[in-house]
Every structure is written in C-alpha cells, then in structure tokens.
C-alpha cells in the first residue's frame, strides 16, 4: 500500500497509460482524481476503481484550458482534502510532417503535450506544496531522444513537444526541489494503447516494433503504470529531474 494517504491527479485518465496508472495507484491504496478531455471515459475509470473498493473521483478537463484545470484542481481538493501527486499523461498526435503541417495540427499537439503539462503543473504545485511535498511524473516519448519516422515523414510537432517536456522536467526539478516536490519523466517506446490512431494488430506496427525493440515486442499500458508508480512512490525518494526510458530497449540502438 505504497500510496496510502496520497491523492494523485491524473490527466488522460480515461484511456491507455493514464487509466492504467489510476488503477495501479488506487490498487496500492492511493486516492485518484481522474481527468480527461472525455468526462465519460474519466468517469468509467473512477467507477472501475470504486467498484473494486478504491477511492476515486473524476472530472472532464481539457489540459489546454486554465479555467477547466483550476476547476478540476478545486474539485480534487474538495473530494480528498489535498493533492500530493500529479501524472501528466494526456497527449495528442496528428500524422503530419513538414510539408502537410497546418497551424491547427501544430497548435493542437504543442498545446496539449507541452503547454498542458505546464498549466497542470503550475496549477497543482501550490496544493502539493501545501500538503508538505510529493511527486510529479510526465510522459514524454523515445521521440524526445531519437527520430521515429513513419515512412518518409517524421512528426516534428510531436517530437518537439516531447523534447520540450523532457527539458521542462529537468528545469522544474530545480524549482521544485526546495518545495520537497520531485518531478520525473517516463519515455515510453511503442505501447499498445491505440494512441494517435495506431493499430497494434497491423503487420506494419509489429514489423516496426520487432526491428527497433531489444525485447522484440511492444509494451503494455500496465508496464508504464508500474514505472509511474515507482517514480511517484518513496522508492524513488532521491530521484528527480530524470527521464526513465520504458521502451523494451529501443534507445540502446
Ligand atoms: N502509446 C504509445 O506508443 C506512446 C509512446 C510514447 C509516448 N506516448 C505518450 O503517452 C501518453 C499517453 O498516451 P496513451 O498511449 O495512453 O494514449 P491514449 O490515446 O490511450 O490516451 C491519451 C488520453 O489523453 C486524452 N486527451 C487528449 N487530449 C486531451 C486534452 N486536451 N485534455 C485532456 N485529455 C486529453 C485522451 O482523451 C485520452 O484519454 C501521451 O502523452 C502520449 O504522447 C504514447
């Protein structure tokens, strides 16, 4: 029960890694505030936790919208009395490259993946500080480190957003250390969540994974959740400003 007495706010909690993290943290005794652009999927995650005896609440929240974030943070404090941890898992991707990128695609991905992490962190830090400290985990990507091309094209907005979050994680570790708040990132490899419209069952996806991962398979959301739980917990009490690859060995090549 590593999370007994803690309250974790999770963005993107209606699906994939965010939902898996919510289930994992709740299973270890933590209260979880599930946020997602889709209020319905966030509620489903919270209901699942409550049905198995855990503590959870939910709210719709667009991480690009400061007013929605402030309302969600107030909601979490009202439900559980405090906030101790934050997981920034919400993410967006459009399959656009240099030649076909429009400003709408650029803005969507940068706003959700980069600005959203900043706004959520800015809104939650005062509450975490008030609670005496805690921890934050951001989800970056192997694309913060290496080029992942789909055919001829990369997705420069997505890679830039994830590189930005990696750097933000390091810089905020400096600011937050004195408040007894640790902040780290996880860089997943290819994880079978269907993120960005990917199809894990397709030959193309499987071939790509086999060619790039030392473990010769894609990852599961619960394998990311296990790493999120580690970095949030006191087991990682002297780790801050780090990015942990959870990628089946993708980054060794
Ligand atoms: N799946 C992968 O292969 C992979 C690899 C590396 C990094 N990532 C990153 O992992 C994170 C989680 O992705 P996932 O694989 O669980 O995908 P997912 O699609 O299952 O979950 C993403 C969630 O984010 C939510 N979301 C999107 N825009 C939002 C917004 N504006 N406000 C609030 N919520 C919003 C979606 O509704 C969805 O529930 C993302 O940041 C993604 O960039 C994914």
Coordinates of C-alpha atoms and ligand atoms in Angstrom, one line a residue:
X1 CA 0.0 0.0 0.0
X2 CA 2.7 2.5 -1.1
X3 CA 0.1 5.2 -1.9
X4 CA -1.9 5.1 1.3
X5 CA -2.7 8.7 2.4
X6 CA -1.8 10.2 -1.0
X7 CA -4.0 11.9 -3.6
X8 CA -2.9 11.7 -7.3
X9 CA -4.3 13.9 -10.1
X10 CA -4.0 12.1 -13.4
X11 CA -4.6 13.6 -16.9
X12 CA -5.6 11.4 -19.8
X13 CA -7.0 9.0 -17.2
X14 CA -9.8 7.9 -19.4
X15 CA -7.6 5.7 -21.6
X16 CA -4.3 3.9 -22.0
X17 CA -1.4 4.7 -19.7
X18 CA -3.4 7.3 -17.7
X19 CA -6.1 4.8 -16.9
X20 CA -3.6 2.0 -16.1
X21 CA -1.7 4.4 -13.7
X22 CA -5.0 5.3 -12.0
X23 CA -5.9 1.6 -11.5
X24 CA -2.3 0.8 -10.2
X25 CA -2.1 3.7 -7.8
X26 CA -5.6 3.0 -6.4
X27 CA -4.7 -0.7 -6.0
X28 CA -1.9 0.4 -3.7
X29 CA -4.2 2.5 -1.5
X30 CA -4.0 5.9 -3.2
X31 CA -6.9 8.2 -3.9
X32 CA -7.1 9.2 -7.6
X33 CA -8.6 12.2 -9.3
X34 CA -9.2 11.0 -12.9
X35 CA -9.2 13.8 -15.5
X36 CA -9.7 13.5 -19.3
X37 CA -11.0 15.6 -22.2
X38 CA -13.7 13.0 -22.2
X39 CA -15.6 13.2 -19.0
X40 CA -17.3 9.9 -19.8
X41 CA -14.1 7.9 -20.0
X42 CA -12.6 9.6 -16.9
X43 CA -15.8 8.6 -15.0
X44 CA -15.5 5.0 -16.3
X45 CA -12.0 4.8 -14.8
X46 CA -13.2 6.2 -11.5
X47 CA -16.2 3.9 -11.4
X48 CA -13.9 0.9 -12.0
X49 CA -11.7 1.9 -9.1
X50 CA -14.7 2.5 -6.8
X51 CA -16.2 -0.9 -7.7
X52 CA -13.0 -2.7 -6.5
X53 CA -13.0 -0.8 -3.2
X54 CA -10.6 2.1 -4.1
X55 CA -11.0 5.8 -3.8
X56 CA -11.6 7.8 -7.0
X57 CA -13.4 10.8 -8.4
X58 CA -13.4 12.3 -11.9
X59 CA -14.0 15.4 -13.9
X60 CA -13.8 16.4 -17.6
X61 CA -10.8 18.6 -18.1
X62 CA -9.1 19.9 -21.2
X63 CA -5.4 20.5 -20.3
X64 CA -5.2 23.4 -22.7
X65 CA -7.8 25.4 -20.6
X66 CA -6.6 27.1 -17.5
X67 CA -10.1 27.7 -16.1
X68 CA -11.0 24.0 -16.6
X69 CA -7.8 23.0 -14.9
X70 CA -8.4 25.3 -11.9
X71 CA -11.9 23.9 -11.5
X72 CA -10.6 20.3 -11.6
X73 CA -7.9 21.1 -9.0
X74 CA -10.5 22.6 -6.7
X75 CA -12.7 19.6 -7.3
X76 CA -9.9 17.2 -6.3
X77 CA -9.2 19.2 -3.1
X78 CA -12.9 19.2 -2.2
X79 CA -13.2 15.5 -2.8
X80 CA -10.0 14.4 -1.0
X81 CA -8.8 17.4 1.1
X82 CA -5.4 17.7 -0.6
X83 CA -3.3 16.9 -3.6
X84 CA 0.1 15.1 -3.3
X85 CA 0.9 13.8 -6.8
X86 CA 0.4 14.6 -10.4
X87 CA 0.7 12.4 -13.5
X88 CA 0.6 14.3 -16.9
X89 CA -0.4 11.5 -19.3
X90 CA -2.8 13.4 -21.7
X91 CA -1.4 13.5 -25.2
X92 CA -2.3 14.2 -28.8
X93 CA -0.7 13.4 -32.2
X94 CA -1.6 14.2 -35.8
X95 CA 0.2 12.3 -38.6
X96 CA 1.5 15.5 -40.3
X97 CA 5.0 16.2 -41.5
X98 CA 6.9 19.2 -42.7
X99 CA 5.1 19.6 -46.0
X100 CA 1.5 19.0 -44.9
X101 CA 1.6 20.5 -41.4
X102 CA -1.1 23.2 -40.8
X103 CA -1.2 25.5 -37.8
X104 CA -4.2 23.7 -36.4
X105 CA -2.2 20.4 -36.2
X106 CA 0.9 22.2 -34.8
X107 CA -1.1 24.1 -32.2
X108 CA -3.1 21.0 -31.1
X109 CA -0.1 18.9 -30.4
X110 CA 2.1 21.6 -28.8
X111 CA -0.8 22.9 -26.7
X112 CA -1.9 19.5 -25.3
X113 CA 1.5 17.9 -24.9
X114 CA 3.7 20.9 -23.9
X115 CA 1.5 23.8 -22.7
X116 CA -0.9 21.3 -21.0
X117 CA 1.9 19.8 -18.9
X118 CA 3.0 23.3 -17.8
X119 CA -0.5 24.5 -16.9
X120 CA -1.4 21.4 -15.0
X121 CA 1.9 21.5 -13.1
X122 CA 1.5 25.2 -12.3
X123 CA -2.0 24.6 -11.0
X124 CA -1.2 21.6 -8.8
X125 CA 2.1 22.7 -7.3
X126 CA 0.7 25.0 -4.7
X127 CA -1.6 22.3 -3.4
X128 CA 1.2 19.7 -3.4
X129 CA 3.4 22.2 -1.5
X130 CA 0.6 22.8 1.0
X131 CA 0.4 19.0 1.6
X132 CA 4.1 19.0 2.5
X133 CA 5.5 17.8 -0.8
X134 CA 5.0 15.0 -3.3
X135 CA 5.9 13.9 -6.8
X136 CA 5.1 14.5 -10.5
X137 CA 5.5 12.2 -13.4
X138 CA 5.4 13.5 -17.0
X139 CA 5.0 11.2 -20.0
X140 CA 7.5 12.0 -22.8
X141 CA 8.5 9.5 -25.5
X142 CA 11.5 7.9 -27.0
X143 CA 10.9 10.7 -29.6
X144 CA 12.5 13.1 -27.1
X145 CA 15.7 11.2 -27.8
X146 CA 15.6 9.6 -31.3
X147 CA 13.9 10.1 -34.6
X148 CA 10.9 7.9 -35.2
X149 CA 9.9 8.2 -38.8
X150 CA 6.7 6.9 -40.3
X151 CA 7.7 6.2 -43.9
X152 CA 9.2 9.4 -45.4
X153 CA 8.0 11.7 -42.7
X154 CA 8.5 12.4 -39.0
X155 CA 6.0 14.3 -36.8
X156 CA 8.1 17.3 -35.9
X157 CA 5.4 18.9 -33.7
X158 CA 5.1 15.7 -31.6
X159 CA 8.8 15.2 -31.2
X160 CA 9.3 18.8 -30.3
X161 CA 6.6 18.7 -27.7
X162 CA 8.2 15.6 -26.1
X163 CA 11.7 17.1 -26.2
X164 CA 10.2 20.2 -24.6
X165 CA 8.6 18.2 -21.8
X166 CA 11.9 16.4 -21.1
X167 CA 13.7 19.8 -20.7
X168 CA 10.8 21.2 -18.7
X169 CA 11.1 18.2 -16.3
X170 CA 14.7 19.0 -15.7
X171 CA 14.3 22.7 -15.3
X172 CA 11.3 22.4 -12.9
X173 CA 13.2 19.8 -10.8
X174 CA 15.4 22.8 -9.9
X175 CA 12.4 25.0 -8.9
X176 CA 10.5 22.2 -7.1
X177 CA 13.3 20.6 -5.2
X178 CA 13.2 23.2 -2.4
X179 CA 9.5 22.6 -2.1
X180 CA 10.1 18.9 -1.5
X181 CA 8.5 18.0 -4.8
X182 CA 10.2 15.5 -7.1
X183 CA 9.5 15.7 -10.9
X184 CA 10.5 13.0 -13.4
X185 CA 9.6 11.8 -16.8
X186 CA 9.0 8.4 -18.4
X187 CA 9.9 7.9 -22.1
X188 CA 7.7 5.0 -23.4
X189 CA 8.6 3.1 -26.5
X190 CA 5.7 1.7 -28.6
X191 CA 2.9 0.9 -26.2
X192 CA -0.3 -0.9 -27.4
X193 CA -2.9 1.7 -26.5
X194 CA -4.0 2.7 -30.0
X195 CA -2.6 6.2 -29.3
X196 CA -2.8 8.6 -32.3
X197 CA -4.9 6.1 -34.3
X198 CA -2.1 3.4 -34.3
X199 CA -3.1 -0.2 -34.9
X200 CA -1.0 -2.6 -32.8
X201 CA -2.5 -5.6 -34.7
X202 CA -1.2 -4.4 -38.1
X203 CA 1.8 -6.0 -39.7
X204 CA 3.4 -2.6 -40.2
X205 CA 3.3 -1.8 -36.5
X206 CA 4.6 -5.3 -35.5
X207 CA 7.4 -5.2 -38.0
X208 CA 8.4 -1.8 -36.8
X209 CA 8.5 -2.9 -33.2
X210 CA 10.5 -6.0 -34.0
X211 CA 13.1 -4.0 -35.8
X212 CA 13.6 -1.5 -33.0
X213 CA 13.0 -3.1 -29.7
X214 CA 15.6 -5.3 -28.0
X215 CA 12.7 -7.2 -26.4
X216 CA 11.2 -7.6 -29.9
X217 CA 7.7 -6.7 -28.7
X218 CA 5.6 -3.6 -28.0
X219 CA 4.8 -2.6 -24.4
X220 CA 1.6 -2.6 -22.4
X221 CA 0.0 0.3 -20.5
X222 CA 0.3 -1.6 -17.2
X223 CA 4.1 -1.7 -17.7
X224 CA 4.2 2.1 -18.0
X225 CA 1.9 2.3 -14.9
X226 CA 4.4 0.2 -12.9
X227 CA 7.1 2.7 -13.7
X228 CA 4.9 5.7 -13.0
X229 CA 4.0 4.1 -9.6
X230 CA 7.7 3.6 -8.8
X231 CA 8.7 7.2 -9.7
X232 CA 5.8 8.6 -7.6
X233 CA 6.5 6.5 -4.6
X234 CA 9.0 6.9 -1.8
X235 CA 11.0 4.0 -3.5
X236 CA 12.2 6.9 -5.8
X237 CA 12.8 9.3 -3.0
X238 CA 16.2 10.5 -4.3
X239 CA 15.3 10.7 -8.0
X240 CA 14.3 14.0 -9.6
X241 CA 14.8 15.6 -13.0
X242 CA 15.3 12.2 -14.6
X243 CA 13.8 10.7 -17.7
X244 CA 13.4 6.9 -17.4
X245 CA 13.0 5.0 -20.7
X246 CA 10.4 2.2 -20.6
X247 CA 10.9 1.1 -24.1
X248 CA 11.9 -2.5 -24.4
X249 CA 15.4 -1.4 -25.2
X250 CA 14.6 0.9 -28.1
X251 CA 17.1 3.6 -27.0
X252 CA 20.1 1.2 -26.9
X253 CA 20.5 1.4 -30.7
Ligands
LIG1 N1 1.2 4.7 -27.0 C1 2.4 4.9 -27.3 O1 3.0 4.2 -28.1 C2 3.1 6.1 -26.7 C3 4.5 6.2 -26.9 C4 5.2 7.2 -26.3 C5 4.5 8.2 -25.6 N2 3.2 8.2 -25.5 C6 2.5 9.2 -24.7 O2 1.8 8.6 -23.6 C7 0.8 9.4 -23.2 C8 -0.5 8.6 -23.0 O3 -0.9 8.1 -24.3 P1 -1.6 6.7 -24.4 O4 -0.8 5.8 -25.2 O5 -2.1 6.3 -23.1 O6 -2.8 7.1 -25.4 P2 -4.4 7.2 -25.2 O7 -4.9 7.7 -26.5 O8 -4.9 5.8 -24.8 O9 -4.6 8.2 -24.0 C9 -4.5 9.6 -24.2 C10 -5.6 10.3 -23.4 O10 -5.4 11.7 -23.4 C11 -6.6 12.3 -23.5 N3 -6.5 13.7 -24.1 C12 -6.2 14.1 -25.3 N4 -6.3 15.4 -25.4 C13 -6.6 15.9 -24.2 C14 -6.8 17.2 -23.6 N5 -6.7 18.3 -24.4 N6 -7.1 17.3 -22.3 C15 -7.2 16.2 -21.6 N7 -7.0 14.9 -22.0 C16 -6.7 14.8 -23.3 C17 -7.5 11.4 -24.5 O11 -8.8 11.6 -24.4 C18 -7.0 10.0 -24.0 O12 -7.9 9.5 -23.0 C19 0.7 10.5 -24.2 O13 1.3 11.7 -23.7 C20 1.5 10.0 -25.4 O14 2.0 11.1 -26.1 C21 2.4 7.2 -26.1

